[in-house]
């Protein structure tokens, strides 16, 4: 775990200003170590939002067996929610619990896939990008819906994709990850390019629309009686 980036007890105005500054630190180039483990992250809430629940699943990456990746470790971490829901500031609400989950891991991944946005965010700092800075690891955001940007119609076949734009800037891609199923929104978080992000998402796709790391993290997170 890298050194702390900032305090979490911030007013919304301060948090937005910090997002703008942190976004300047993101690396949109490929700086990945050889990938042997990939983590999937899913974050939810319990007790009417009072408790944040982070699920992290670490899978062994083996090109010979992909996308049937074996689970090496999985953890759930719960803690009191630190910020109310404020549009655009979701990472301040979610990441503290995610960091708590990563601290419990005995195997640290070389690549992290997050159920959420990377740079496809109004201030280019979605939860995947913000988490990447904290962990100093390559991260990819895979979201089920669009937060910002515009795009053309995407084809209906698996693997079809179109760029996601904010003005003239490409901030992600809309990917048809399963034929004739609603697309996902892929954007780089940190230390990875968009093209490489798409390549890794495609490599990890099984029979569903979500890549296996985030699919399994979502499944783990849905086990409300899980106390690990």
mmCIF file of N, CA, C and O in Angstrom, residues 21-28 118-119 124-125 128-130 132-133 188-191:
data_model
loop_
_atom_site.group_PDB
_atom_site.id
_atom_site.type_symbol
_atom_site.label_atom_id
_atom_site.label_comp_id
_atom_site.label_asym_id
_atom_site.label_seq_id
_atom_site.Cartn_x
_atom_site.Cartn_y
_atom_site.Cartn_z
ATOM 1 N N UNK A 21 -7.117 18.046 -8.728
ATOM 2 C CA UNK A 21 -5.670 17.962 -8.533
ATOM 3 C C UNK A 21 -5.171 16.526 -8.652
ATOM 4 O O UNK A 21 -4.136 16.273 -9.276
ATOM 5 N N UNK A 22 -5.892 15.576 -8.069
ATOM 6 C CA UNK A 22 -5.459 14.183 -8.127
ATOM 7 C C UNK A 22 -5.493 13.632 -9.551
ATOM 8 O O UNK A 22 -4.648 12.807 -9.925
ATOM 9 N N UNK A 23 -6.455 14.099 -10.335
ATOM 10 C CA UNK A 23 -6.563 13.613 -11.719
ATOM 11 C C UNK A 23 -5.299 13.922 -12.518
ATOM 12 O O UNK A 23 -4.958 13.182 -13.452
ATOM 13 N N UNK A 24 -4.593 14.979 -12.149
ATOM 14 C CA UNK A 24 -3.354 15.343 -12.856
ATOM 15 C C UNK A 24 -2.242 14.319 -12.603
ATOM 16 O O UNK A 24 -1.266 14.271 -13.340
ATOM 17 N N UNK A 25 -2.388 13.509 -11.555
ATOM 18 C CA UNK A 25 -1.361 12.524 -11.212
ATOM 19 C C UNK A 25 -1.573 11.183 -11.931
ATOM 20 O O UNK A 25 -0.698 10.311 -11.854
ATOM 21 N N UNK A 26 -2.698 11.014 -12.556
ATOM 22 C CA UNK A 26 -2.996 9.731 -13.202
ATOM 23 C C UNK A 26 -2.049 9.487 -14.376
ATOM 24 O O UNK A 26 -1.705 10.408 -15.116
ATOM 25 N N UNK A 27 -1.647 8.259 -14.546
ATOM 26 C CA UNK A 27 -0.792 7.859 -15.659
ATOM 27 C C UNK A 27 -1.638 7.095 -16.673
ATOM 28 O O UNK A 27 -2.154 6.021 -16.355
ATOM 29 N N UNK A 28 -1.766 7.648 -17.865
ATOM 30 C CA UNK A 28 -2.547 7.006 -18.919
ATOM 31 C C UNK A 28 -1.638 6.272 -19.896
ATOM 32 O O UNK A 28 -1.873 6.247 -21.097
ATOM 33 N N UNK A 118 -13.513 4.770 -14.320
ATOM 34 C CA UNK A 118 -12.122 5.179 -14.225
ATOM 35 C C UNK A 118 -12.054 6.678 -14.442
ATOM 36 O O UNK A 118 -12.459 7.465 -13.591
ATOM 37 N N UNK A 119 -11.558 7.103 -15.620
ATOM 38 C CA UNK A 119 -11.516 8.548 -15.911
ATOM 39 C C UNK A 119 -12.801 9.037 -16.579
ATOM 40 O O UNK A 119 -12.913 10.231 -16.871
ATOM 41 N N UNK A 124 -12.562 13.513 -14.121
ATOM 42 C CA UNK A 124 -11.616 12.462 -14.532
ATOM 43 C C UNK A 124 -11.063 11.682 -13.343
ATOM 44 O O UNK A 124 -9.950 11.171 -13.396
ATOM 45 N N UNK A 125 -11.864 11.554 -12.293
ATOM 46 C CA UNK A 125 -11.408 10.788 -11.138
ATOM 47 C C UNK A 125 -12.561 9.968 -10.562
ATOM 48 O O UNK A 125 -13.068 10.255 -9.476
ATOM 49 N N UNK A 128 -12.381 3.956 -9.780
ATOM 50 C CA UNK A 128 -11.254 3.125 -10.202
ATOM 51 C C UNK A 128 -9.971 3.943 -10.302
ATOM 52 O O UNK A 128 -8.884 3.476 -9.935
ATOM 53 N N UNK A 129 -10.073 5.169 -10.813
ATOM 54 C CA UNK A 129 -8.900 6.040 -10.916
ATOM 55 C C UNK A 129 -8.398 6.448 -9.529
ATOM 56 O O UNK A 129 -7.198 6.400 -9.243
ATOM 57 N N UNK A 130 -9.308 6.835 -8.675
ATOM 58 C CA UNK A 130 -8.957 7.270 -7.324
ATOM 59 C C UNK A 130 -8.315 6.114 -6.555
ATOM 60 O O UNK A 130 -7.277 6.285 -5.886
ATOM 61 N N UNK A 132 -6.777 3.555 -7.838
ATOM 62 C CA UNK A 132 -5.479 3.276 -8.432
ATOM 63 C C UNK A 132 -4.382 4.139 -7.850
ATOM 64 O O UNK A 132 -3.259 3.665 -7.604
ATOM 65 N N UNK A 133 -4.692 5.419 -7.610
ATOM 66 C CA UNK A 133 -3.698 6.307 -7.001
ATOM 67 C C UNK A 133 -3.361 5.870 -5.579
ATOM 68 O O UNK A 133 -2.205 5.891 -5.164
ATOM 69 N N UNK A 188 -9.926 3.611 -18.452
ATOM 70 C CA UNK A 188 -8.722 3.377 -17.650
ATOM 71 C C UNK A 188 -8.799 4.135 -16.335
ATOM 72 O O UNK A 188 -9.409 5.206 -16.251
ATOM 73 N N UNK A 189 -8.160 3.558 -15.306
ATOM 74 C CA UNK A 189 -8.095 4.245 -14.023
ATOM 75 C C UNK A 189 -6.733 4.876 -13.829
ATOM 76 O O UNK A 189 -6.594 6.089 -13.763
ATOM 77 N N UNK A 190 -5.710 4.038 -13.783
ATOM 78 C CA UNK A 190 -4.355 4.525 -13.495
ATOM 79 C C UNK A 190 -3.359 3.513 -14.043
ATOM 80 O O UNK A 190 -3.593 2.299 -14.012
ATOM 81 N N UNK A 191 -2.257 4.000 -14.605
ATOM 82 C CA UNK A 191 -1.133 3.189 -15.075
ATOM 83 C C UNK A 191 -1.534 2.184 -16.162
ATOM 84 O O UNK A 191 -0.960 1.107 -16.255
#
